[in-house]
C-alpha positions as semicolon CSV with decimal commas, in nm:
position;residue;x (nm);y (nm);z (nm)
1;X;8,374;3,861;10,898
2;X;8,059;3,724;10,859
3;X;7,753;3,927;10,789
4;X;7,424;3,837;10,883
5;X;7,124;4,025;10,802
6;X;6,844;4,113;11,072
7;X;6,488;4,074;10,949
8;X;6,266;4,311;11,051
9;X;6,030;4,055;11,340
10;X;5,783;4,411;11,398
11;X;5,690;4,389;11,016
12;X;5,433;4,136;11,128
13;X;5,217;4,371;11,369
14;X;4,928;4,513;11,223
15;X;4,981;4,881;11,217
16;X;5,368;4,901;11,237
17;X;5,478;5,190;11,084
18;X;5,807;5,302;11,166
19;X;5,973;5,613;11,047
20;X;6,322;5,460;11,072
21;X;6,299;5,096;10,990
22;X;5,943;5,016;10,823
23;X;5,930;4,912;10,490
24;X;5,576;5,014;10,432
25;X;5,617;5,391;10,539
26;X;5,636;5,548;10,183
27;X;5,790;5,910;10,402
28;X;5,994;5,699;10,656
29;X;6,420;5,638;10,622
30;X;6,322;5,240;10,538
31;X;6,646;5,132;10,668
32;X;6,776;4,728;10,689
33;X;7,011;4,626;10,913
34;X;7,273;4,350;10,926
35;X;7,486;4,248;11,190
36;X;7,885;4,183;11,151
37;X;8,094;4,097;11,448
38;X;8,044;4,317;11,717
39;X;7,845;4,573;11,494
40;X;7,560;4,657;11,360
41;X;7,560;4,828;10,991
42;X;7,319;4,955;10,752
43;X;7,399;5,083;10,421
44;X;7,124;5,356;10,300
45;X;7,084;5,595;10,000
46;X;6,943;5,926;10,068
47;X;6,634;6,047;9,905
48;X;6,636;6,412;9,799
49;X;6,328;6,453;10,084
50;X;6,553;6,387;10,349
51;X;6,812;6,668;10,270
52;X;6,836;6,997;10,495
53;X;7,070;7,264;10,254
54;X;7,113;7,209;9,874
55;X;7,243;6,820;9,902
56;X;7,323;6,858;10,250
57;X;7,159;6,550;10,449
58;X;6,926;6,750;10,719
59;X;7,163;6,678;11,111
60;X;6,795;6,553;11,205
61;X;6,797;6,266;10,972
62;X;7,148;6,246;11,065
63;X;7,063;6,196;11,453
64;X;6,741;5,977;11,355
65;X;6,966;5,721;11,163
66;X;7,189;5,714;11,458
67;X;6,898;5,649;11,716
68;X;6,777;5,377;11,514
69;X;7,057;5,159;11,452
70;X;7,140;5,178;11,820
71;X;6,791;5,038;11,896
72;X;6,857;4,775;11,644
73;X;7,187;4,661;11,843
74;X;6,984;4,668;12,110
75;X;6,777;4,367;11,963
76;X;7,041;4,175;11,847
77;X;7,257;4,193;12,093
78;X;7,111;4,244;12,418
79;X;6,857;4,017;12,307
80;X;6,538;4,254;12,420
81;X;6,372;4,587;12,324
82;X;6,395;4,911;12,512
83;X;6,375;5,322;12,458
84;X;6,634;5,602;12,408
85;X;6,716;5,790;12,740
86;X;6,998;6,008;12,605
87;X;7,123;6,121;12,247
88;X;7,470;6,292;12,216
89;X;7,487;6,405;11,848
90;X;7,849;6,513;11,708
91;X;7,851;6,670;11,349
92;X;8,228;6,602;11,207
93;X;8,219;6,692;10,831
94;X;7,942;6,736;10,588
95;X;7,713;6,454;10,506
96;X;7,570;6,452;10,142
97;X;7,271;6,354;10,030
98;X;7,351;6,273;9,635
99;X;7,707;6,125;9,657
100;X;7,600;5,795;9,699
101;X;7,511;5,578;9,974
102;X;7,598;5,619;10,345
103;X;7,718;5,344;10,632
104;X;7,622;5,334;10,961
105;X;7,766;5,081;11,224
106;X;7,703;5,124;11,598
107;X;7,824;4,932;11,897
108;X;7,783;4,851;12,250
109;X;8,072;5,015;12,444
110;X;7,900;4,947;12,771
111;X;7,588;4,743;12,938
112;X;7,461;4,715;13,248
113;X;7,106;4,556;13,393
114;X;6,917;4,840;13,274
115;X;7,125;5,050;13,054
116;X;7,295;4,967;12,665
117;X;7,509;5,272;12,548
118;X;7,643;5,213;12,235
119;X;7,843;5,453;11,986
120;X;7,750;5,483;11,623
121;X;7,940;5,625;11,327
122;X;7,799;5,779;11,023
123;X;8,012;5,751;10,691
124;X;7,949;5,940;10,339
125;X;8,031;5,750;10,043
126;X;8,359;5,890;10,054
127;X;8,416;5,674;10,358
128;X;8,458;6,009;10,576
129;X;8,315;6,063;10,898
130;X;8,003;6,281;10,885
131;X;7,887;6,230;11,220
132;X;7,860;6,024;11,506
133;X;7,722;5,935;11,862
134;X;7,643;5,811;12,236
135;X;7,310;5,638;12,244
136;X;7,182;5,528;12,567
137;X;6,897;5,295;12,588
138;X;6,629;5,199;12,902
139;X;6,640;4,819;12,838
140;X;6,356;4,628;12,903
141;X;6,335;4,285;13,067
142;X;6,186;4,027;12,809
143;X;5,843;4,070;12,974
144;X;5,805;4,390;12,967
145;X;5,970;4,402;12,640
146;X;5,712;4,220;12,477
147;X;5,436;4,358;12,642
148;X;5,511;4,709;12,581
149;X;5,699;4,696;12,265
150;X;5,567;4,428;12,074
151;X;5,912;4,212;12,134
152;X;5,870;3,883;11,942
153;X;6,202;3,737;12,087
154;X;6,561;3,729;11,933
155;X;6,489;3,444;11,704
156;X;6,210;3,637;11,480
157;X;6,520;3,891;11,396
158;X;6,730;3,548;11,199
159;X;6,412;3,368;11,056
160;X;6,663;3,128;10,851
161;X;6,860;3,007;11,162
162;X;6,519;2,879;11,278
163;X;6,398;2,648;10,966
C-alpha cells in the first residue's frame, strides 16, 4: 500500500500554532501525518511532558491525538476543513509513554453532507490497543472552510503532486 505523506498547508499562516499538529509549538504533540489507503496514520514518540502516572501517557493526550488525526482525515479525504461535534473516548489497555513510539490510524466509517465520523485506533509500540474512538466532525463547505479555517484547498496538503 502506498503511503503518502500530508504536508502540513496551515504551516504557512502567520500565527499558526497548533497544539496537535504545528511544528513550531515547542509544548504542542507536533504530530505528521501520512495517508495509506483508506487511512490516515501518524507515528509519534512521547515526550516525558506528555505523561499522566509514572510512564503512563496522560488519557488527555490520548483523546487529543485521537481528535487530531480525525481532523486530518477530514482534509484529505473529504477534501475540506471542519470542527469536532462529538468525542467518544475508549481506554483498552495501558498506553506508555517510554516504550517507544505509538501509531495512530483513523478512518471514515460514515459521511454525510454535513457530518464525517470516523474511528481511530491508538497502538503502543507493542502493537496493542491502548485506546480508541468515534470522532464526529461539522464539515464545512469549501467556502466557509476557507474563510473560517484558513482552508488552502486539498492540493496544498500533496505539494509534490502539484510541481
Amino acid at each position: 500500500m502506498e503511503r503518502k505523506k500530508l504536508y502540513n498547508a496551515y504551516e504557512q499562516h502567520e500565527g499558526y500554532n497548533c497544539f496537535g499538529c504545528a511544528s513550531g509549538n515547542e509544548h504542542g504533540l507536533r504530530c505528521e501525518f501520512y495517508e495509506e489507503g483508506e487511512y490516515i496514520t501518524c507515528h509519534w514518540m512521547p515526550r516525558p511532558e506528555f505523561q499522566g502516572f509514572f510512564h503512563v501517557l496522560h488519557g488527555g493526550i490520548q483523546a487529543t491525538l485521537m481528535d487530531e488525526i480525525a481532523c486530518w482525515n477530514v482534509f484529505a479525504k473529504v477534501k475540506s476543513a471542519g470542527v469536532t461535534v462529538e468525542l467518544t473516548t475508549k481506554y483498552r489497555a495501558t498506553v506508555y509513554s517510554d516504550r517507544g513510539e505509538i501509531f495512530l490510524r483513523s478512518r471514515i466509517v460514515e459521511q454525510s453532507t454535513r457530518l464525517a465520523k470516523m474511528h481511530v485506533e491508538l497502538f503502543n509500540a507493542d502493537g496493542t490497543l491502548g485506546s480508541e474512538a468515534d470522532v464526529v466532525y461539522r464539515i464545512f463547505p469549501e467556502n466557509v472552510a476557507r474563510q473560517r479555517l484558513g482552508w488552502t484547498g486539498i492540493e496544498a496538503f500533496h505539494p509534490e503532486e502539484n510541481k
